[in-house]
Amino acid sequence: MSAKRILVVDDEASIRELYREELSESGYSVETAASAREALQAVKTSAPDLVTVDIKMPEEDGISLLREIKERWPRLPVVICTAYPVYRQEFGAWASDAYVVKSADLGELKKTLRTILGE
């Protein structure tokens, strides 16, 4: 069975690299995008199995990106991954498949990914 493909969308390079390393070590094939525009292009070209999205990004925020992904690819799971727990209450965030507050320990994120991907 081939590795599940995860697209990590975050404007911070250090977060993208941390997620790439940690998720790759967990057996996932990881691609990253620094913006909503890059993310939409990556979804089109690489067809990931799941997308993680940061909320606070320049140009287009993660909630707008989530909405756009769900309109175009309704079956594609999207996990909001943000440092701000307050956005969990925002109506736009409800369309996500999960909401994970960023932490140096990616245990909660990995557990969430396994659950959503049925692993």
Short mmCIF file of N, CA, C and O in Angstrom, two decimals:
data_model
loop_
_atom_site.label_atom_id
_atom_site.label_comp_id
_atom_site.label_asym_id
_atom_site.label_seq_id
_atom_site.Cartn_x
_atom_site.Cartn_y
_atom_site.Cartn_z
N MET A 1 0.84 -1.19 0.00
CA MET A 1 0.00 0.00 0.00
C MET A 1 0.88 1.24 0.00
O MET A 1 1.84 1.33 0.76
N SER A 2 0.58 2.19 -0.84
CA SER A 2 1.42 3.39 -0.91
C SER A 2 1.08 4.34 0.24
O SER A 2 -0.01 4.30 0.80
N ALA A 3 2.04 5.19 0.56
CA ALA A 3 1.88 6.13 1.67
C ALA A 3 0.78 7.14 1.36
O ALA A 3 0.63 7.58 0.21
N LYS A 4 0.00 7.47 2.37
CA LYS A 4 -1.02 8.51 2.22
C LYS A 4 -0.32 9.84 2.01
O LYS A 4 0.70 10.14 2.61
N ARG A 5 -0.90 10.65 1.12
CA ARG A 5 -0.32 11.94 0.78
C ARG A 5 -0.98 13.06 1.60
O ARG A 5 -2.19 13.21 1.56
N ILE A 6 -0.14 13.83 2.30
CA ILE A 6 -0.61 14.94 3.11
C ILE A 6 -0.06 16.24 2.51
O ILE A 6 1.14 16.32 2.22
N LEU A 7 -0.93 17.22 2.35
CA LEU A 7 -0.50 18.56 1.93
C LEU A 7 -0.58 19.46 3.15
O LEU A 7 -1.65 19.61 3.75
N VAL A 8 0.56 20.05 3.53
CA VAL A 8 0.63 20.96 4.67
C VAL A 8 0.68 22.39 4.14
O VAL A 8 1.58 22.74 3.38
N VAL A 9 -0.32 23.20 4.54
CA VAL A 9 -0.39 24.59 4.08
C VAL A 9 -0.15 25.51 5.28
O VAL A 9 -0.95 25.53 6.22
N ASP A 10 0.96 26.23 5.25
CA ASP A 10 1.30 27.15 6.33
C ASP A 10 2.27 28.18 5.77
O ASP A 10 3.16 27.84 5.00
N ASP A 11 2.10 29.44 6.17
CA ASP A 11 2.98 30.48 5.65
C ASP A 11 4.34 30.50 6.36
O ASP A 11 5.27 31.12 5.88
N GLU A 12 4.47 29.81 7.48
CA GLU A 12 5.75 29.77 8.20
C GLU A 12 6.59 28.58 7.75
O GLU A 12 6.20 27.43 7.94
N ALA A 13 7.76 28.87 7.20
CA ALA A 13 8.64 27.82 6.68
C ALA A 13 9.04 26.82 7.77
O ALA A 13 9.11 25.62 7.51
N SER A 14 9.27 27.30 8.98
CA SER A 14 9.70 26.39 10.07
C SER A 14 8.60 25.39 10.40
O SER A 14 8.88 24.22 10.69
N ILE A 15 7.36 25.81 10.36
CA ILE A 15 6.22 24.91 10.63
C ILE A 15 6.11 23.88 9.50
O ILE A 15 5.95 22.69 9.75
N ARG A 16 6.21 24.35 8.26
CA ARG A 16 6.13 23.42 7.12
C ARG A 16 7.21 22.35 7.23
O ARG A 16 6.94 21.17 7.01
N GLU A 17 8.42 22.76 7.59
CA GLU A 17 9.53 21.81 7.68
C GLU A 17 9.33 20.84 8.84
O GLU A 17 9.57 19.64 8.70
N LEU A 18 8.89 21.34 9.99
CA LEU A 18 8.63 20.48 11.14
C LEU A 18 7.58 19.44 10.78
O LEU A 18 7.76 18.24 11.04
N TYR A 19 6.48 19.85 10.18
CA TYR A 19 5.42 18.93 9.81
C TYR A 19 5.91 17.92 8.77
O TYR A 19 5.59 16.75 8.84
N ARG A 20 6.70 18.42 7.79
CA ARG A 20 7.23 17.51 6.76
C ARG A 20 8.06 16.41 7.41
O ARG A 20 7.88 15.22 7.13
N GLU A 21 8.98 16.80 8.29
CA GLU A 21 9.86 15.82 8.96
C GLU A 21 9.06 14.83 9.80
O GLU A 21 9.22 13.62 9.67
N GLU A 22 8.22 15.37 10.68
CA GLU A 22 7.47 14.52 11.62
C GLU A 22 6.50 13.58 10.89
O GLU A 22 6.39 12.41 11.24
N LEU A 23 5.78 14.11 9.92
CA LEU A 23 4.79 13.28 9.22
C LEU A 23 5.46 12.28 8.29
O LEU A 23 4.97 11.17 8.11
N SER A 24 6.59 12.65 7.70
CA SER A 24 7.34 11.71 6.86
C SER A 24 7.84 10.55 7.70
O SER A 24 7.77 9.39 7.28
N GLU A 25 8.33 10.86 8.91
CA GLU A 25 8.80 9.81 9.82
C GLU A 25 7.66 8.87 10.22
O GLU A 25 7.89 7.71 10.55
N SER A 26 6.43 9.38 10.17
CA SER A 26 5.26 8.56 10.51
C SER A 26 4.74 7.80 9.29
O SER A 26 3.69 7.17 9.36
N GLY A 27 5.44 7.91 8.16
CA GLY A 27 5.09 7.11 6.99
C GLY A 27 4.25 7.80 5.94
O GLY A 27 3.80 7.17 4.99
N TYR A 28 4.03 9.10 6.10
CA TYR A 28 3.24 9.84 5.11
C TYR A 28 4.15 10.43 4.04
O TYR A 28 5.31 10.73 4.28
N SER A 29 3.58 10.62 2.87
CA SER A 29 4.24 11.36 1.80
C SER A 29 3.76 12.80 1.96
O SER A 29 2.55 13.05 1.91
N VAL A 30 4.68 13.74 2.19
CA VAL A 30 4.29 15.10 2.56
C VAL A 30 4.72 16.12 1.51
O VAL A 30 5.86 16.13 1.07
N GLU A 31 3.78 16.96 1.13
CA GLU A 31 4.04 18.09 0.25
C GLU A 31 3.65 19.34 1.03
O GLU A 31 2.76 19.27 1.89
N THR A 32 4.30 20.46 0.76
CA THR A 32 3.96 21.68 1.48
C THR A 32 3.61 22.81 0.53
O THR A 32 4.02 22.80 -0.64
N ALA A 33 2.86 23.77 1.05
CA ALA A 33 2.50 24.97 0.30
C ALA A 33 2.54 26.15 1.27
O ALA A 33 2.13 26.02 2.42
N ALA A 34 3.03 27.30 0.79
CA ALA A 34 3.17 28.48 1.65
C ALA A 34 1.99 29.43 1.55
O ALA A 34 1.91 30.39 2.32
N SER A 35 1.07 29.19 0.61
CA SER A 35 -0.06 30.10 0.43
C SER A 35 -1.27 29.33 -0.09
O SER A 35 -1.14 28.19 -0.54
N ALA A 36 -2.41 29.99 -0.04
CA ALA A 36 -3.64 29.38 -0.55
C ALA A 36 -3.51 29.08 -2.04
O ALA A 36 -3.93 28.02 -2.51
N ARG A 37 -2.91 29.99 -2.79
CA ARG A 37 -2.74 29.80 -4.23
C ARG A 37 -1.89 28.56 -4.51
O ARG A 37 -2.24 27.72 -5.33
N GLU A 38 -0.76 28.45 -3.80
CA GLU A 38 0.11 27.27 -3.95
C GLU A 38 -0.65 26.00 -3.57
O GLU A 38 -0.50 24.96 -4.20
N ALA A 39 -1.44 26.09 -2.51
CA ALA A 39 -2.18 24.92 -2.04
C ALA A 39 -3.18 24.44 -3.08
O ALA A 39 -3.27 23.23 -3.34
N LEU A 40 -3.92 25.34 -3.69
CA LEU A 40 -4.92 24.94 -4.69
C LEU A 40 -4.24 24.28 -5.88
O LEU A 40 -4.74 23.29 -6.42
N GLN A 41 -3.09 24.81 -6.29
CA GLN A 41 -2.33 24.22 -7.39
C GLN A 41 -1.87 22.82 -7.01
O GLN A 41 -1.97 21.88 -7.80
N ALA A 42 -1.39 22.66 -5.78
CA ALA A 42 -0.89 21.35 -5.32
C ALA A 42 -2.02 20.33 -5.24
O ALA A 42 -1.83 19.16 -5.57
N VAL A 43 -3.20 20.76 -4.80
CA VAL A 43 -4.33 19.83 -4.74
C VAL A 43 -4.67 19.35 -6.14
O VAL A 43 -4.91 18.16 -6.36
N LYS A 44 -4.65 20.26 -7.10
CA LYS A 44 -4.95 19.89 -8.50
C LYS A 44 -3.93 18.91 -9.05
O LYS A 44 -4.28 17.93 -9.70
N THR A 45 -2.64 19.17 -8.80
CA THR A 45 -1.59 18.38 -9.44
C THR A 45 -1.23 17.10 -8.70
O THR A 45 -0.90 16.10 -9.32
N SER A 46 -1.29 17.11 -7.36
CA SER A 46 -0.81 15.93 -6.63
C SER A 46 -1.90 15.13 -5.93
O SER A 46 -1.62 14.08 -5.37
N ALA A 47 -3.13 15.61 -5.95
CA ALA A 47 -4.27 14.89 -5.36
C ALA A 47 -3.96 14.29 -4.00
O ALA A 47 -3.92 13.08 -3.83
N PRO A 48 -3.74 15.14 -2.98
CA PRO A 48 -3.44 14.61 -1.65
C PRO A 48 -4.64 13.87 -1.04
O PRO A 48 -5.78 14.06 -1.48
N ASP A 49 -4.35 13.05 -0.04
CA ASP A 49 -5.42 12.34 0.67
C ASP A 49 -6.01 13.19 1.79
O ASP A 49 -7.12 12.94 2.25
N LEU A 50 -5.24 14.21 2.22
CA LEU A 50 -5.69 15.09 3.30
C LEU A 50 -4.89 16.38 3.23
O LEU A 50 -3.73 16.37 2.83
N VAL A 51 -5.50 17.48 3.66
CA VAL A 51 -4.82 18.79 3.68
C VAL A 51 -4.88 19.35 5.10
O VAL A 51 -5.94 19.32 5.73
N THR A 52 -3.74 19.85 5.61
CA THR A 52 -3.76 20.62 6.85
C THR A 52 -3.62 22.09 6.48
O THR A 52 -2.82 22.43 5.59
N VAL A 53 -4.41 22.95 7.11
CA VAL A 53 -4.46 24.36 6.74
C VAL A 53 -4.30 25.24 7.98
O VAL A 53 -5.00 25.04 8.97
N ASP A 54 -3.39 26.21 7.89
CA ASP A 54 -3.25 27.23 8.92
C ASP A 54 -4.33 28.28 8.66
O ASP A 54 -4.74 28.49 7.52
N ILE A 55 -4.81 28.95 9.70
CA ILE A 55 -5.84 29.98 9.49
C ILE A 55 -5.22 31.32 9.13
O ILE A 55 -5.59 31.95 8.16
N LYS A 56 -4.24 31.76 9.92
CA LYS A 56 -3.66 33.09 9.72
C LYS A 56 -2.57 33.02 8.65
O LYS A 56 -1.46 32.57 8.91
N MET A 57 -2.91 33.46 7.43
CA MET A 57 -1.94 33.51 6.34
C MET A 57 -2.14 34.81 5.58
O MET A 57 -3.27 35.31 5.52
N PRO A 58 -1.07 35.35 4.98
CA PRO A 58 -1.24 36.56 4.18
C PRO A 58 -2.06 36.25 2.92
O PRO A 58 -2.20 35.09 2.54
N GLU A 59 -2.57 37.25 2.29
CA GLU A 59 -3.39 37.14 1.08
C GLU A 59 -4.73 36.48 1.38
O GLU A 59 -5.71 37.17 1.61
N GLU A 60 -4.79 35.15 1.41
CA GLU A 60 -6.06 34.46 1.66
C GLU A 60 -5.93 33.64 2.94
O GLU A 60 -4.99 32.87 3.09
N ASP A 61 -6.88 33.79 3.86
CA ASP A 61 -6.76 33.04 5.11
C ASP A 61 -7.22 31.60 4.94
O ASP A 61 -7.79 31.22 3.92
N GLY A 62 -6.95 30.80 5.95
CA GLY A 62 -7.24 29.37 5.89
C GLY A 62 -8.72 29.04 5.80
O GLY A 62 -9.09 28.03 5.20
N ILE A 63 -9.58 29.89 6.38
CA ILE A 63 -11.03 29.63 6.31
C ILE A 63 -11.51 29.77 4.86
O ILE A 63 -12.29 28.96 4.37
N SER A 64 -11.02 30.78 4.16
CA SER A 64 -11.38 30.96 2.74
C SER A 64 -10.86 29.79 1.91
O SER A 64 -11.55 29.29 1.03
N LEU A 65 -9.62 29.36 2.21
CA LEU A 65 -9.04 28.22 1.50
C LEU A 65 -9.85 26.95 1.76
O LEU A 65 -10.15 26.20 0.84
N LEU A 66 -10.22 26.74 3.01
CA LEU A 66 -11.05 25.59 3.38
C LEU A 66 -12.35 25.59 2.56
O LEU A 66 -12.73 24.57 1.99
N ARG A 67 -13.00 26.72 2.49
CA ARG A 67 -14.25 26.84 1.74
C ARG A 67 -14.04 26.49 0.26
O ARG A 67 -14.80 25.76 -0.34
N GLU A 68 -12.95 27.03 -0.30
CA GLU A 68 -12.65 26.78 -1.72
C GLU A 68 -12.36 25.30 -1.99
O GLU A 68 -12.83 24.73 -2.97
N ILE A 69 -11.58 24.67 -1.10
CA ILE A 69 -11.28 23.25 -1.27
C ILE A 69 -12.56 22.43 -1.19
O ILE A 69 -12.80 21.54 -2.00
N LYS A 70 -13.40 22.72 -0.20
CA LYS A 70 -14.63 21.95 -0.01
C LYS A 70 -15.61 22.14 -1.16
O LYS A 70 -16.37 21.22 -1.50
N GLU A 71 -15.60 23.31 -1.80
CA GLU A 71 -16.46 23.53 -2.98
C GLU A 71 -15.98 22.70 -4.16
O GLU A 71 -16.78 22.11 -4.87
N ARG A 72 -14.66 22.67 -4.37
CA ARG A 72 -14.10 21.96 -5.53
C ARG A 72 -13.90 20.47 -5.30
O ARG A 72 -14.05 19.68 -6.22
N TRP A 73 -13.49 20.10 -4.10
CA TRP A 73 -13.19 18.70 -3.77
C TRP A 73 -13.90 18.35 -2.46
O TRP A 73 -13.27 18.24 -1.40
N PRO A 74 -15.21 18.18 -2.48
CA PRO A 74 -15.97 18.00 -1.24
C PRO A 74 -15.56 16.80 -0.40
O PRO A 74 -15.76 16.79 0.81
N ARG A 75 -14.98 15.78 -0.99
CA ARG A 75 -14.59 14.58 -0.23
C ARG A 75 -13.19 14.66 0.36
O ARG A 75 -12.79 13.78 1.12
N LEU A 76 -12.43 15.69 0.00
CA LEU A 76 -11.06 15.83 0.48
C LEU A 76 -11.06 16.32 1.93
O LEU A 76 -11.55 17.41 2.22
N PRO A 77 -10.54 15.51 2.87
CA PRO A 77 -10.52 15.95 4.28
C PRO A 77 -9.56 17.13 4.48
O PRO A 77 -8.46 17.15 3.95
N VAL A 78 -10.03 18.10 5.27
CA VAL A 78 -9.21 19.27 5.60
C VAL A 78 -9.17 19.41 7.12
O VAL A 78 -10.21 19.43 7.77
N VAL A 79 -7.96 19.51 7.65
CA VAL A 79 -7.76 19.70 9.08
C VAL A 79 -7.20 21.11 9.30
O VAL A 79 -6.17 21.45 8.74
N ILE A 80 -7.90 21.91 10.08
CA ILE A 80 -7.38 23.23 10.43
C ILE A 80 -6.35 23.02 11.54
O ILE A 80 -6.60 22.34 12.52
N CYS A 81 -5.18 23.62 11.32
CA CYS A 81 -4.08 23.50 12.27
C CYS A 81 -3.62 24.92 12.59
O CYS A 81 -2.98 25.56 11.75
N THR A 82 -3.98 25.43 13.74
CA THR A 82 -3.69 26.82 14.04
C THR A 82 -3.24 27.00 15.48
O THR A 82 -3.53 26.16 16.33
N ALA A 83 -2.56 28.10 15.73
CA ALA A 83 -2.12 28.42 17.09
C ALA A 83 -3.24 29.09 17.88
O ALA A 83 -3.09 29.37 19.06
N TYR A 84 -4.37 29.35 17.24
CA TYR A 84 -5.43 30.14 17.85
C TYR A 84 -6.68 29.30 18.11
O TYR A 84 -7.50 29.10 17.23
N PRO A 85 -6.88 28.83 19.35
CA PRO A 85 -8.07 28.01 19.64
C PRO A 85 -9.37 28.78 19.48
O PRO A 85 -10.42 28.18 19.26
N VAL A 86 -9.33 30.09 19.54
CA VAL A 86 -10.54 30.92 19.47
C VAL A 86 -11.30 30.74 18.15
O VAL A 86 -12.51 30.86 18.10
N TYR A 87 -10.59 30.40 17.07
CA TYR A 87 -11.25 30.27 15.76
C TYR A 87 -12.12 29.02 15.66
O TYR A 87 -12.91 28.90 14.73
N ARG A 88 -11.98 28.11 16.60
CA ARG A 88 -12.80 26.90 16.60
C ARG A 88 -14.29 27.25 16.58
O ARG A 88 -15.11 26.52 16.04
N GLN A 89 -14.63 28.38 17.19
CA GLN A 89 -16.04 28.81 17.28
C GLN A 89 -16.54 29.48 16.00
O GLN A 89 -17.73 29.68 15.84
N GLU A 90 -15.63 29.87 15.12
CA GLU A 90 -16.03 30.57 13.90
C GLU A 90 -16.81 29.65 12.97
O GLU A 90 -16.40 28.53 12.72
N PHE A 91 -17.90 30.14 12.47
CA PHE A 91 -18.78 29.34 11.62
C PHE A 91 -18.02 28.71 10.46
O PHE A 91 -18.21 27.54 10.14
N GLY A 92 -17.14 29.46 9.81
CA GLY A 92 -16.40 28.95 8.66
C GLY A 92 -15.54 27.74 8.98
O GLY A 92 -15.30 26.90 8.11
N ALA A 93 -15.08 27.65 10.22
CA ALA A 93 -14.21 26.53 10.62
C ALA A 93 -15.00 25.23 10.74
O ALA A 93 -14.42 24.15 10.73
N TRP A 94 -16.30 25.31 10.86
CA TRP A 94 -17.11 24.11 11.04
C TRP A 94 -17.05 23.18 9.84
O TRP A 94 -17.33 21.99 9.97
N ALA A 95 -16.72 23.68 8.67
CA ALA A 95 -16.64 22.85 7.47
C ALA A 95 -15.41 21.94 7.49
O ALA A 95 -15.33 21.00 6.71
N SER A 96 -14.48 22.21 8.39
CA SER A 96 -13.27 21.37 8.45
C SER A 96 -13.61 20.01 9.04
O SER A 96 -14.61 19.86 9.74
N ASP A 97 -12.78 19.03 8.74
CA ASP A 97 -12.97 17.69 9.26
C ASP A 97 -12.45 17.56 10.68
O ASP A 97 -12.84 16.67 11.42
N ALA A 98 -11.53 18.46 11.07
CA ALA A 98 -11.00 18.49 12.43
C ALA A 98 -10.32 19.84 12.65
O ALA A 98 -10.01 20.56 11.70
N TYR A 99 -10.12 20.16 13.92
CA TYR A 99 -9.50 21.42 14.31
C TYR A 99 -8.45 21.08 15.36
O TYR A 99 -8.79 20.55 16.43
N VAL A 100 -7.18 21.33 15.05
CA VAL A 100 -6.09 20.99 15.96
C VAL A 100 -5.32 22.26 16.29
O VAL A 100 -4.95 23.01 15.39
N VAL A 101 -5.11 22.49 17.58
CA VAL A 101 -4.32 23.64 18.00
C VAL A 101 -2.84 23.25 17.91
O VAL A 101 -2.44 22.20 18.40
N LYS A 102 -2.06 24.10 17.23
CA LYS A 102 -0.64 23.83 17.03
C LYS A 102 0.09 23.64 18.35
O LYS A 102 -0.20 24.33 19.32
N SER A 103 1.02 22.72 18.33
CA SER A 103 1.84 22.42 19.50
C SER A 103 3.17 21.87 19.00
O SER A 103 3.24 21.33 17.89
N ALA A 104 4.21 22.00 19.81
CA ALA A 104 5.50 21.42 19.44
C ALA A 104 5.40 19.90 19.39
O ALA A 104 6.13 19.24 18.66
N ASP A 105 4.47 19.34 20.15
CA ASP A 105 4.21 17.91 20.14
C ASP A 105 3.11 17.63 19.12
O ASP A 105 1.98 18.08 19.28
N LEU A 106 3.45 16.92 18.06
CA LEU A 106 2.47 16.68 17.00
C LEU A 106 1.62 15.44 17.25
O LEU A 106 0.96 14.95 16.34
N GLY A 107 1.62 14.94 18.47
CA GLY A 107 0.85 13.74 18.81
C GLY A 107 -0.63 13.86 18.48
O GLY A 107 -1.23 12.96 17.89
N GLU A 108 -1.24 14.98 18.88
CA GLU A 108 -2.67 15.16 18.61
C GLU A 108 -2.95 15.22 17.12
O GLU A 108 -3.90 14.62 16.62
N LEU A 109 -2.09 15.93 16.38
CA LEU A 109 -2.27 16.02 14.93
C LEU A 109 -2.14 14.64 14.29
O LEU A 109 -2.98 14.24 13.48
N LYS A 110 -1.12 13.88 14.65
CA LYS A 110 -0.92 12.55 14.08
C LYS A 110 -2.11 11.63 14.38
O LYS A 110 -2.57 10.89 13.51
N LYS A 111 -2.60 11.69 15.61
CA LYS A 111 -3.75 10.88 15.99
C LYS A 111 -4.98 11.28 15.15
O LYS A 111 -5.71 10.42 14.65
N THR A 112 -5.17 12.57 14.97
CA THR A 112 -6.29 13.08 14.16
C THR A 112 -6.18 12.60 12.72
O THR A 112 -7.17 12.15 12.13
N LEU A 113 -4.98 12.67 12.14
CA LEU A 113 -4.77 12.23 10.76
C LEU A 113 -5.08 10.74 10.62
O LEU A 113 -5.74 10.33 9.68
N ARG A 114 -4.57 9.93 11.56
CA ARG A 114 -4.83 8.48 11.50
C ARG A 114 -6.32 8.20 11.55
O ARG A 114 -6.83 7.35 10.82
N THR A 115 -7.04 8.91 12.43
CA THR A 115 -8.48 8.71 12.55
C THR A 115 -9.20 9.06 11.25
O THR A 115 -10.00 8.28 10.74
N ILE A 116 -8.90 10.24 10.71
CA ILE A 116 -9.58 10.69 9.49
C ILE A 116 -9.26 9.79 8.31
O ILE A 116 -10.12 9.49 7.48
N LEU A 117 -7.99 9.34 8.23
CA LEU A 117 -7.57 8.51 7.10
C LEU A 117 -7.90 7.02 7.31
O LEU A 117 -7.58 6.19 6.47
N GLY A 118 -8.51 6.72 8.43
CA GLY A 118 -8.93 5.34 8.71
C GLY A 118 -7.78 4.38 8.93
O GLY A 118 -7.84 3.21 8.53
N GLU A 119 -6.73 4.84 9.57
CA GLU A 119 -5.54 4.00 9.81
C GLU A 119 -5.52 3.48 11.23
O GLU A 119 -5.95 4.09 12.15
#
